[in-house]
Amino acid sequence: MDRRKFLGAATAVPLTAAMATTARAQDGKFTIALVPGLTTDAFYITMNKGAQAAADALGVELVFQGAPDFNPVTQVPVLDAVIARSPSAILIAPTDTTQLVEPLRKAHDAGIPVITVDTFIGSGVYQTGAGDADFPLSYIASDNILGGRMAARALATAIGGEGKVYVSNVKPGISTTDQREAGFKAEMAENFPGVTVLETQFNDNDANKAASQLQGVFARAADLKGVFGANLFSALGAGNGVQQAGQSGAIRVVAFDAPGSIVDNIKTGLVDVAIAQHPAEIGYFGVVSAVAHLTGNSIPVSIGTGFTVMDASNIEDPDIAKYIYSE
Ligand code: T6T
């Protein structure tokens, strides 16, 4: 592998010895690795498409390599294998805020620039010189606190501002879904006093588990009014649980993420609202930022991408439907 001295001009971050080289493949192209939370999730498949579009436009090679489930235990060996191939830069959605810090430090210590996409490590505030997890160059993602607040407003409105709801979530320690739950609870506490938020149900990213948990919560609270599915699998499972309990339209569902299946559920009335992220933009800006850094430009320490709120009133609009995730 041909490594050349980094001779770039202005950079937003201090240039340390470890960061002072960039790697190009033998054909002279930069190689950028994208390590998703898991490979089979429509969210990351869509992110990869956006990343590939940027890679094509900029003439760099993109490698998409991840684990089959959303779990640090399976993600870390994939990351180790990626680091061993010395890519020019790594874009990664770390599956845990703390457990990915040391594995990613290996990349940083090897001089491979790290940018986190979707999820973050540590506090997600990078390049401050504080803490032990601020070495990634940039964090590119949705504003997940805001997304959780938007979900709370949608669910509170759907249930007329009164009644019991709960959050169907993945597991603690994931920056995105932790923040969505925090935003959801904060919004309910501040603005919807008539809404009671029951204990969160953690499903380990397993839609079947989320469906049985819905039925369990309903068995314990027959006056359950609504559920917020904090990511794709939580929302899909919660919706299925509502349907299996024969409560479609009675227990209201607000979904985070927008795969085709959730959109179908909007059309049947099972799901009220889906908050679509813009994963293709996250992937696109990830590659553009990596190349900008590799060619000597400064890059922002954080880039926020937007949301599209989908419901029965707008889902047929092509300007809305274009944000449905690719499968
Ligand atoms: O919601 C997305 C992503 O933002 C989150 O970090 C993990 O779950 C998804 O990939 C959806 O399954």
mmCIF file of C-alpha atoms and ligand atoms in Angstrom:
data_model
loop_
_atom_site.group_PDB
_atom_site.id
_atom_site.type_symbol
_atom_site.label_atom_id
_atom_site.label_comp_id
_atom_site.label_asym_id
_atom_site.label_seq_id
_atom_site.Cartn_x
_atom_site.Cartn_y
_atom_site.Cartn_z
ATOM 1 C CA MET A 1 0.000 0.000 0.000
ATOM 2 C CA ASP A 2 1.373 3.334 -1.067
ATOM 3 C CA ARG A 3 1.225 5.878 1.776
ATOM 4 C CA ARG A 4 2.044 9.478 1.063
ATOM 5 C CA LYS A 5 2.783 12.401 3.337
ATOM 6 C CA PHE A 6 -0.182 14.565 4.178
ATOM 7 C CA LEU A 7 0.680 18.022 2.892
ATOM 8 C CA GLY A 8 -2.734 19.635 3.204
ATOM 9 C CA ALA A 9 -3.211 23.213 4.305
ATOM 10 C CA ALA A 10 -5.849 24.337 6.798
ATOM 11 C CA THR A 11 -7.447 21.661 8.910
ATOM 12 C CA ALA A 12 -9.927 22.127 11.732
ATOM 13 C CA VAL A 13 -8.052 19.650 13.868
ATOM 14 C CA PRO A 14 -4.461 19.610 15.056
ATOM 15 C CA LEU A 15 -2.361 17.473 12.764
ATOM 16 C CA THR A 16 -0.773 14.771 14.913
ATOM 17 C CA ALA A 17 1.848 12.316 13.736
ATOM 18 C CA ALA A 18 -0.744 9.579 13.689
ATOM 19 C CA MET A 19 -2.977 11.577 11.384
ATOM 20 C CA ALA A 20 -0.236 12.819 9.120
ATOM 21 C CA THR A 21 -0.503 10.170 6.441
ATOM 22 C CA THR A 22 -3.208 9.172 4.032
ATOM 23 C CA ALA A 23 -3.501 5.811 2.390
ATOM 24 C CA ARG A 24 -4.437 5.247 -1.217
ATOM 25 C CA ALA A 25 -5.039 1.931 -2.917
ATOM 26 C CA GLN A 26 -2.499 0.764 -5.501
ATOM 27 C CA ASP A 27 -4.509 2.338 -8.315
ATOM 28 C CA GLY A 28 -4.106 5.716 -6.581
ATOM 29 C CA LYS A 29 -7.699 5.881 -5.401
ATOM 30 C CA PHE A 30 -8.734 6.525 -1.840
ATOM 31 C CA THR A 31 -10.531 3.579 -0.260
ATOM 32 C CA ILE A 32 -13.228 4.456 2.238
ATOM 33 C CA ALA A 33 -14.717 1.779 4.479
ATOM 34 C CA LEU A 34 -18.311 2.124 5.665
ATOM 35 C CA VAL A 35 -19.070 -0.069 8.675
ATOM 36 C CA PRO A 36 -22.831 0.004 9.354
ATOM 37 C CA GLY A 37 -24.642 -0.961 12.553
ATOM 38 C CA LEU A 38 -25.731 -4.083 10.682
ATOM 39 C CA THR A 39 -25.780 -4.958 7.001
ATOM 40 C CA THR A 40 -29.391 -6.061 6.481
ATOM 41 C CA ASP A 41 -31.171 -2.970 7.822
ATOM 42 C CA ALA A 42 -32.906 -0.793 5.173
ATOM 43 C CA PHE A 43 -31.588 2.288 7.005
ATOM 44 C CA TYR A 44 -27.942 1.298 6.427
ATOM 45 C CA ILE A 45 -28.638 -0.083 2.946
ATOM 46 C CA THR A 46 -29.951 3.381 2.056
ATOM 47 C CA MET A 47 -26.955 5.019 3.732
ATOM 48 C CA ASN A 48 -24.662 2.876 1.593
ATOM 49 C CA LYS A 49 -26.457 4.020 -1.569
ATOM 50 C CA GLY A 50 -25.859 7.659 -0.666
ATOM 51 C CA ALA A 51 -22.240 6.894 0.188
ATOM 52 C CA GLN A 52 -21.788 5.095 -3.129
ATOM 53 C CA ALA A 53 -23.240 8.062 -5.031
ATOM 54 C CA ALA A 54 -20.621 10.328 -3.440
ATOM 55 C CA ALA A 55 -17.869 7.745 -4.014
ATOM 56 C CA ASP A 56 -18.794 7.549 -7.719
ATOM 57 C CA ALA A 57 -18.875 11.338 -8.029
ATOM 58 C CA LEU A 58 -15.481 11.724 -6.350
ATOM 59 C CA GLY A 59 -13.762 8.701 -7.889
ATOM 60 C CA VAL A 60 -13.043 6.859 -4.651
ATOM 61 C CA GLU A 61 -13.562 3.224 -3.772
ATOM 62 C CA LEU A 62 -16.193 2.447 -1.143
ATOM 63 C CA VAL A 63 -16.224 -0.793 0.838
ATOM 64 C CA PHE A 64 -19.381 -1.655 2.824
ATOM 65 C CA GLN A 65 -18.545 -4.204 5.489
ATOM 66 C CA GLY A 66 -20.579 -4.950 8.587
ATOM 67 C CA ALA A 67 -22.031 -7.531 10.935
ATOM 68 C CA PRO A 68 -25.365 -9.356 10.587
ATOM 69 C CA ASP A 69 -26.765 -7.932 13.817
ATOM 70 C CA PHE A 70 -26.559 -4.693 15.808
ATOM 71 C CA ASN A 71 -24.109 -5.751 18.468
ATOM 72 C CA PRO A 72 -20.594 -4.677 19.530
ATOM 73 C CA VAL A 73 -19.622 -8.336 19.949
ATOM 74 C CA THR A 74 -20.077 -8.914 16.219
ATOM 75 C CA GLN A 75 -19.148 -5.407 15.041
ATOM 76 C CA VAL A 76 -15.698 -5.259 16.673
ATOM 77 C CA PRO A 77 -14.205 -8.223 14.724
ATOM 78 C CA VAL A 78 -15.497 -6.677 11.492
ATOM 79 C CA LEU A 79 -13.868 -3.385 12.466
ATOM 80 C CA ASP A 80 -10.592 -5.169 13.264
ATOM 81 C CA ALA A 81 -10.644 -6.778 9.810
ATOM 82 C CA VAL A 82 -11.328 -3.392 8.190
ATOM 83 C CA ILE A 83 -8.452 -1.752 10.091
ATOM 84 C CA ALA A 84 -6.130 -4.578 8.990
ATOM 85 C CA ARG A 85 -6.812 -3.580 5.352
ATOM 86 C CA SER A 86 -5.592 0.006 6.028
ATOM 87 C CA PRO A 87 -8.354 1.951 4.293
ATOM 88 C CA SER A 88 -7.830 5.669 3.676
ATOM 89 C CA ALA A 89 -10.658 6.461 6.132
ATOM 90 C CA ILE A 90 -13.346 4.691 8.139
ATOM 91 C CA LEU A 91 -16.985 5.744 8.387
ATOM 92 C CA ILE A 92 -18.697 3.775 11.123
ATOM 93 C CA ALA A 93 -22.004 3.586 12.987
ATOM 94 C CA PRO A 94 -20.672 2.404 16.370
ATOM 95 C CA THR A 95 -23.123 0.014 18.037
ATOM 96 C CA ASP A 96 -22.293 1.157 21.570
ATOM 97 C CA THR A 97 -21.158 4.506 22.979
ATOM 98 C CA THR A 98 -18.446 2.981 25.207
ATOM 99 C CA GLN A 99 -17.636 -0.480 23.850
ATOM 100 C CA LEU A 100 -16.440 0.865 20.488
ATOM 101 C CA VAL A 101 -14.063 3.484 21.928
ATOM 102 C CA GLU A 102 -10.973 1.274 22.313
ATOM 103 C CA PRO A 103 -11.552 -0.691 19.081
ATOM 104 C CA LEU A 104 -11.816 2.609 17.173
ATOM 105 C CA ARG A 105 -8.768 4.038 18.903
ATOM 106 C CA LYS A 106 -6.778 1.283 17.146
ATOM 107 C CA ALA A 107 -7.788 2.811 13.813
ATOM 108 C CA HIS A 108 -6.922 6.302 15.014
ATOM 109 C CA ASP A 109 -3.550 5.125 16.347
ATOM 110 C CA ALA A 110 -2.857 3.506 12.970
ATOM 111 C CA GLY A 111 -3.373 6.892 11.296
ATOM 112 C CA ILE A 112 -6.750 6.032 9.786
ATOM 113 C CA PRO A 113 -9.174 8.967 10.058
ATOM 114 C CA VAL A 114 -12.454 7.978 11.766
ATOM 115 C CA ILE A 115 -15.825 9.637 11.155
ATOM 116 C CA THR A 116 -18.915 8.311 12.908
ATOM 117 C CA VAL A 117 -22.196 8.208 11.034
ATOM 118 C CA ASP A 118 -25.652 7.757 12.589
ATOM 119 C CA THR A 119 -24.358 6.837 16.063
ATOM 120 C CA PHE A 120 -21.494 8.262 18.131
ATOM 121 C CA ILE A 121 -18.959 7.182 20.755
ATOM 122 C CA GLY A 122 -18.448 8.991 24.059
ATOM 123 C CA SER A 123 -20.561 12.136 24.158
ATOM 124 C CA GLY A 124 -20.558 12.594 20.385
ATOM 125 C CA VAL A 125 -18.754 15.912 20.791
ATOM 126 C CA TYR A 126 -15.438 15.417 19.011
ATOM 127 C CA GLN A 127 -12.127 17.239 18.636
ATOM 128 C CA THR A 128 -12.425 19.123 21.926
ATOM 129 C CA GLY A 129 -9.335 17.702 23.594
ATOM 130 C CA ALA A 130 -11.556 16.518 26.445
ATOM 131 C CA GLY A 131 -12.337 12.955 27.405
ATOM 132 C CA ASP A 132 -10.994 9.811 25.783
ATOM 133 C CA ALA A 133 -13.447 9.444 22.912
ATOM 134 C CA ASP A 134 -13.135 12.738 21.071
ATOM 135 C CA PHE A 135 -10.703 11.528 18.382
ATOM 136 C CA PRO A 136 -13.218 10.986 15.532
ATOM 137 C CA LEU A 137 -13.089 13.894 13.103
ATOM 138 C CA SER A 138 -16.818 14.347 12.651
ATOM 139 C CA TYR A 139 -20.263 13.050 13.618
ATOM 140 C CA ILE A 140 -22.820 12.969 10.798
ATOM 141 C CA ALA A 141 -26.374 12.090 11.781
ATOM 142 C CA SER A 142 -29.975 13.050 12.432
ATOM 143 C CA ASP A 143 -30.742 15.153 15.505
ATOM 144 C CA ASN A 144 -32.095 12.259 17.527
ATOM 145 C CA ILE A 145 -33.224 14.277 20.557
ATOM 146 C CA LEU A 146 -35.303 16.428 18.241
ATOM 147 C CA GLY A 147 -36.615 13.311 16.499
ATOM 148 C CA GLY A 148 -37.767 11.904 19.831
ATOM 149 C CA ARG A 149 -39.523 15.178 20.612
ATOM 150 C CA MET A 150 -41.227 15.106 17.208
ATOM 151 C CA ALA A 151 -42.404 11.544 17.896
ATOM 152 C CA ALA A 152 -43.828 12.592 21.266
ATOM 153 C CA ARG A 153 -45.772 15.452 19.707
ATOM 154 C CA ALA A 154 -47.165 13.171 17.017
ATOM 155 C CA LEU A 155 -48.196 10.476 19.489
ATOM 156 C CA ALA A 156 -49.679 12.935 22.000
ATOM 157 C CA THR A 157 -51.710 14.489 19.196
ATOM 158 C CA ALA A 158 -52.897 11.071 17.962
ATOM 159 C CA ILE A 159 -54.197 10.122 21.427
ATOM 160 C CA GLY A 160 -55.786 13.519 22.130
ATOM 161 C CA GLY A 161 -53.194 14.484 24.758
ATOM 162 C CA GLU A 162 -54.317 11.914 27.353
ATOM 163 C CA GLY A 163 -53.463 8.358 28.320
ATOM 164 C CA LYS A 164 -50.758 5.740 28.713
ATOM 165 C CA VAL A 165 -47.979 5.203 26.194
ATOM 166 C CA TYR A 166 -44.564 3.554 26.214
ATOM 167 C CA VAL A 167 -41.343 3.478 24.221
ATOM 168 C CA SER A 168 -40.359 0.289 22.405
ATOM 169 C CA ASN A 169 -36.580 0.563 22.262
ATOM 170 C CA VAL A 170 -33.517 -1.497 21.323
ATOM 171 C CA LYS A 171 -31.175 -1.542 24.342
ATOM 172 C CA PRO A 172 -29.398 1.069 26.454
ATOM 173 C CA GLY A 173 -25.990 2.272 25.267
ATOM 174 C CA ILE A 174 -26.903 3.113 21.658
ATOM 175 C CA SER A 175 -26.552 6.870 21.186
ATOM 176 C CA THR A 176 -29.357 7.313 18.659
ATOM 177 C CA THR A 177 -32.091 5.342 20.357
ATOM 178 C CA ASP A 178 -31.082 6.568 23.838
ATOM 179 C CA GLN A 179 -31.433 10.143 22.588
ATOM 180 C CA ARG A 180 -34.780 9.485 20.908
ATOM 181 C CA GLU A 181 -36.173 8.075 24.135
ATOM 182 C CA ALA A 182 -34.766 11.021 26.118
ATOM 183 C CA GLY A 183 -36.255 13.537 23.677
ATOM 184 C CA PHE A 184 -39.610 11.719 23.705
ATOM 185 C CA LYS A 185 -39.802 11.686 27.501
ATOM 186 C CA ALA A 186 -38.664 15.303 27.844
ATOM 187 C CA GLU A 187 -41.296 16.520 25.387
ATOM 188 C CA MET A 188 -44.064 14.573 27.109
ATOM 189 C CA ALA A 189 -42.992 15.816 30.554
ATOM 190 C CA GLU A 190 -42.744 19.445 29.425
ATOM 191 C CA ASN A 191 -45.789 19.777 27.197
ATOM 192 C CA PHE A 192 -48.224 16.898 27.635
ATOM 193 C CA PRO A 193 -49.156 16.534 31.317
ATOM 194 C CA GLY A 194 -52.082 14.256 30.468
ATOM 195 C CA VAL A 195 -49.788 11.596 29.001
ATOM 196 C CA THR A 196 -48.271 8.891 31.235
ATOM 197 C CA VAL A 197 -45.130 7.260 29.866
ATOM 198 C CA LEU A 198 -44.878 3.659 31.093
ATOM 199 C CA GLU A 199 -41.638 1.725 31.505
ATOM 200 C CA THR A 200 -39.571 1.325 28.316
ATOM 201 C CA GLN A 201 -39.497 -2.153 26.776
ATOM 202 C CA PHE A 202 -36.109 -3.204 25.334
ATOM 203 C CA ASN A 203 -36.294 -5.653 22.422
ATOM 204 C CA ASP A 204 -32.625 -6.155 21.362
ATOM 205 C CA ASN A 205 -33.511 -5.036 17.820
ATOM 206 C CA ASP A 206 -35.836 -8.050 17.485
ATOM 207 C CA ALA A 207 -39.211 -7.139 15.968
ATOM 208 C CA ASN A 208 -40.792 -10.387 17.237
ATOM 209 C CA LYS A 209 -39.758 -9.547 20.787
ATOM 210 C CA ALA A 210 -41.158 -6.014 20.354
ATOM 211 C CA ALA A 211 -44.481 -7.521 19.194
ATOM 212 C CA SER A 212 -44.798 -9.819 22.222
ATOM 213 C CA GLN A 213 -43.801 -6.976 24.532
ATOM 214 C CA LEU A 214 -46.649 -4.869 23.109
ATOM 215 C CA GLN A 215 -49.062 -7.632 23.974
ATOM 216 C CA GLY A 216 -47.539 -7.951 27.455
ATOM 217 C CA VAL A 217 -47.884 -4.223 28.138
ATOM 218 C CA PHE A 218 -51.466 -4.283 26.832
ATOM 219 C CA ALA A 219 -52.246 -7.261 29.105
ATOM 220 C CA ARG A 220 -51.015 -5.240 32.099
ATOM 221 C CA ALA A 221 -52.543 -1.905 30.977
ATOM 222 C CA ALA A 222 -55.756 -2.440 29.012
ATOM 223 C CA ASP A 223 -56.091 1.353 28.698
ATOM 224 C CA LEU A 224 -52.808 1.591 26.742
ATOM 225 C CA LYS A 225 -53.246 4.346 24.147
ATOM 226 C CA GLY A 226 -50.040 4.447 22.194
ATOM 227 C CA VAL A 227 -46.506 3.263 21.511
ATOM 228 C CA PHE A 228 -43.396 4.927 20.081
ATOM 229 C CA GLY A 229 -41.176 2.507 18.163
ATOM 230 C CA ALA A 230 -37.761 4.146 18.526
ATOM 231 C CA ASN A 231 -36.183 2.491 15.481
ATOM 232 C CA LEU A 232 -37.155 0.409 12.478
ATOM 233 C CA PHE A 233 -37.392 -2.994 14.202
ATOM 234 C CA SER A 234 -38.978 -1.603 17.378
ATOM 235 C CA ALA A 235 -41.643 0.185 15.333
ATOM 236 C CA LEU A 236 -42.309 -2.732 13.028
ATOM 237 C CA GLY A 237 -42.642 -5.112 15.965
ATOM 238 C CA ALA A 238 -44.787 -2.756 18.037
ATOM 239 C CA GLY A 239 -47.113 -2.304 15.054
ATOM 240 C CA ASN A 240 -47.338 -6.069 14.548
ATOM 241 C CA GLY A 241 -48.116 -6.467 18.250
ATOM 242 C CA VAL A 242 -50.936 -3.943 18.004
ATOM 243 C CA GLN A 243 -52.360 -5.826 15.032
ATOM 244 C CA GLN A 244 -52.027 -9.238 16.729
ATOM 245 C CA ALA A 245 -53.831 -7.815 19.778
ATOM 246 C CA GLY A 246 -56.687 -6.700 17.486
ATOM 247 C CA GLN A 247 -56.076 -3.067 18.497
ATOM 248 C CA SER A 248 -55.253 -1.508 15.123
ATOM 249 C CA GLY A 249 -56.359 2.144 15.237
ATOM 250 C CA ALA A 250 -57.113 1.892 18.991
ATOM 251 C CA ILE A 251 -53.504 1.722 20.187
ATOM 252 C CA ARG A 252 -51.777 4.405 18.113
ATOM 253 C CA VAL A 253 -48.290 3.852 16.723
ATOM 254 C CA VAL A 254 -45.598 6.400 15.915
ATOM 255 C CA ALA A 255 -42.602 4.909 14.140
ATOM 256 C CA PHE A 256 -39.031 6.069 13.807
ATOM 257 C CA ASP A 257 -37.595 5.120 10.368
ATOM 258 C CA ALA A 258 -39.322 4.496 7.069
ATOM 259 C CA PRO A 259 -38.828 1.123 5.388
ATOM 260 C CA GLY A 260 -41.483 0.049 2.863
ATOM 261 C CA SER A 261 -43.224 -2.109 5.493
ATOM 262 C CA ILE A 262 -43.883 0.845 7.809
ATOM 263 C CA VAL A 263 -45.229 2.838 4.903
ATOM 264 C CA ASP A 264 -47.618 -0.035 4.103
ATOM 265 C CA ASN A 265 -48.724 0.141 7.731
ATOM 266 C CA ILE A 266 -49.446 3.867 7.370
ATOM 267 C CA LYS A 267 -51.652 3.079 4.392
ATOM 268 C CA THR A 268 -53.680 0.510 6.375
ATOM 269 C CA GLY A 269 -54.003 2.858 9.370
ATOM 270 C CA LEU A 270 -51.944 0.674 11.722
ATOM 271 C CA VAL A 271 -49.216 3.339 12.005
ATOM 272 C CA ASP A 272 -50.113 7.031 12.385
ATOM 273 C CA VAL A 273 -46.799 8.679 11.646
ATOM 274 C CA ALA A 274 -43.344 7.591 10.519
ATOM 275 C CA ILE A 275 -40.391 9.876 11.112
ATOM 276 C CA ALA A 276 -38.070 9.153 8.212
ATOM 277 C CA GLN A 277 -34.406 9.890 8.619
ATOM 278 C CA HIS A 278 -32.295 10.803 5.585
ATOM 279 C CA PRO A 279 -29.713 8.001 5.652
ATOM 280 C CA ALA A 280 -28.619 8.518 2.034
ATOM 281 C CA GLU A 281 -27.561 12.061 2.973
ATOM 282 C CA ILE A 282 -25.659 10.743 5.993
ATOM 283 C CA GLY A 283 -23.729 8.362 3.719
ATOM 284 C CA TYR A 284 -23.183 11.021 1.061
ATOM 285 C CA PHE A 285 -21.840 13.598 3.493
ATOM 286 C CA GLY A 286 -19.755 10.893 5.168
ATOM 287 C CA VAL A 287 -17.828 10.151 1.986
ATOM 288 C CA VAL A 288 -17.579 13.820 0.977
ATOM 289 C CA SER A 289 -16.223 14.710 4.429
ATOM 290 C CA ALA A 290 -13.696 11.884 4.396
ATOM 291 C CA VAL A 291 -12.413 12.913 0.963
ATOM 292 C CA ALA A 292 -12.335 16.575 1.982
ATOM 293 C CA HIS A 293 -10.191 15.666 4.983
ATOM 294 C CA LEU A 294 -7.943 13.359 2.961
ATOM 295 C CA THR A 295 -7.287 16.115 0.442
ATOM 296 C CA GLY A 296 -6.289 18.655 3.054
ATOM 297 C CA ASN A 297 -9.506 20.491 3.760
ATOM 298 C CA SER A 298 -11.015 21.190 7.141
ATOM 299 C CA ILE A 299 -14.324 19.504 7.873
ATOM 300 C CA PRO A 300 -17.108 20.332 10.338
ATOM 301 C CA VAL A 301 -17.032 18.339 13.590
ATOM 302 C CA SER A 302 -20.712 17.658 13.195
ATOM 303 C CA ILE A 303 -23.172 17.611 10.329
ATOM 304 C CA GLY A 304 -26.897 17.290 10.997
ATOM 305 C CA THR A 305 -29.260 15.807 8.449
ATOM 306 C CA GLY A 306 -33.025 16.224 8.421
ATOM 307 C CA PHE A 307 -36.265 14.311 8.789
ATOM 308 C CA THR A 308 -39.364 13.800 6.698
ATOM 309 C CA VAL A 309 -42.587 13.199 8.611
ATOM 310 C CA MET A 310 -44.808 10.726 6.776
ATOM 311 C CA ASP A 311 -48.493 10.119 7.390
ATOM 312 C CA ALA A 312 -51.595 9.104 5.445
ATOM 313 C CA SER A 313 -52.092 12.652 4.161
ATOM 314 C CA ASN A 314 -48.739 12.934 2.349
ATOM 315 C CA ILE A 315 -47.399 9.443 1.730
ATOM 316 C CA GLU A 316 -48.427 9.391 -1.946
ATOM 317 C CA ASP A 317 -46.545 12.650 -2.643
ATOM 318 C CA PRO A 318 -43.366 11.800 -4.596
ATOM 319 C CA ASP A 319 -41.430 14.493 -2.720
ATOM 320 C CA ILE A 320 -42.235 12.632 0.503
ATOM 321 C CA ALA A 321 -42.122 9.063 -0.843
ATOM 322 C CA LYS A 322 -38.559 9.566 -2.137
ATOM 323 C CA TYR A 323 -37.421 9.296 1.507
ATOM 324 C CA ILE A 324 -38.803 5.741 1.900
ATOM 325 C CA TYR A 325 -35.746 3.582 2.568
ATOM 326 C CA SER A 326 -34.280 1.221 -0.051
ATOM 327 C CA GLU A 327 -34.491 -2.488 0.789
HETATM 328 O O1 T6T B 1 -32.841 3.899 13.450
HETATM 329 C C1 T6T B 1 -31.771 3.412 12.689
HETATM 330 C C2 T6T B 1 -30.481 3.980 13.230
HETATM 331 O O2 T6T B 1 -30.572 5.389 13.253
HETATM 332 C C3 T6T B 1 -30.243 3.459 14.658
HETATM 333 O O3 T6T B 1 -29.000 3.905 15.122
HETATM 334 C C4 T6T B 1 -30.299 1.952 14.696
HETATM 335 O O4 T6T B 1 -31.515 1.497 14.120
HETATM 336 C C5 T6T B 1 -31.738 1.897 12.773
HETATM 337 O O5 T6T B 1 -30.711 1.406 11.976
HETATM 338 C C6 T6T B 1 -33.037 1.309 12.256
HETATM 339 O O6 T6T B 1 -33.054 -0.080 12.405
#
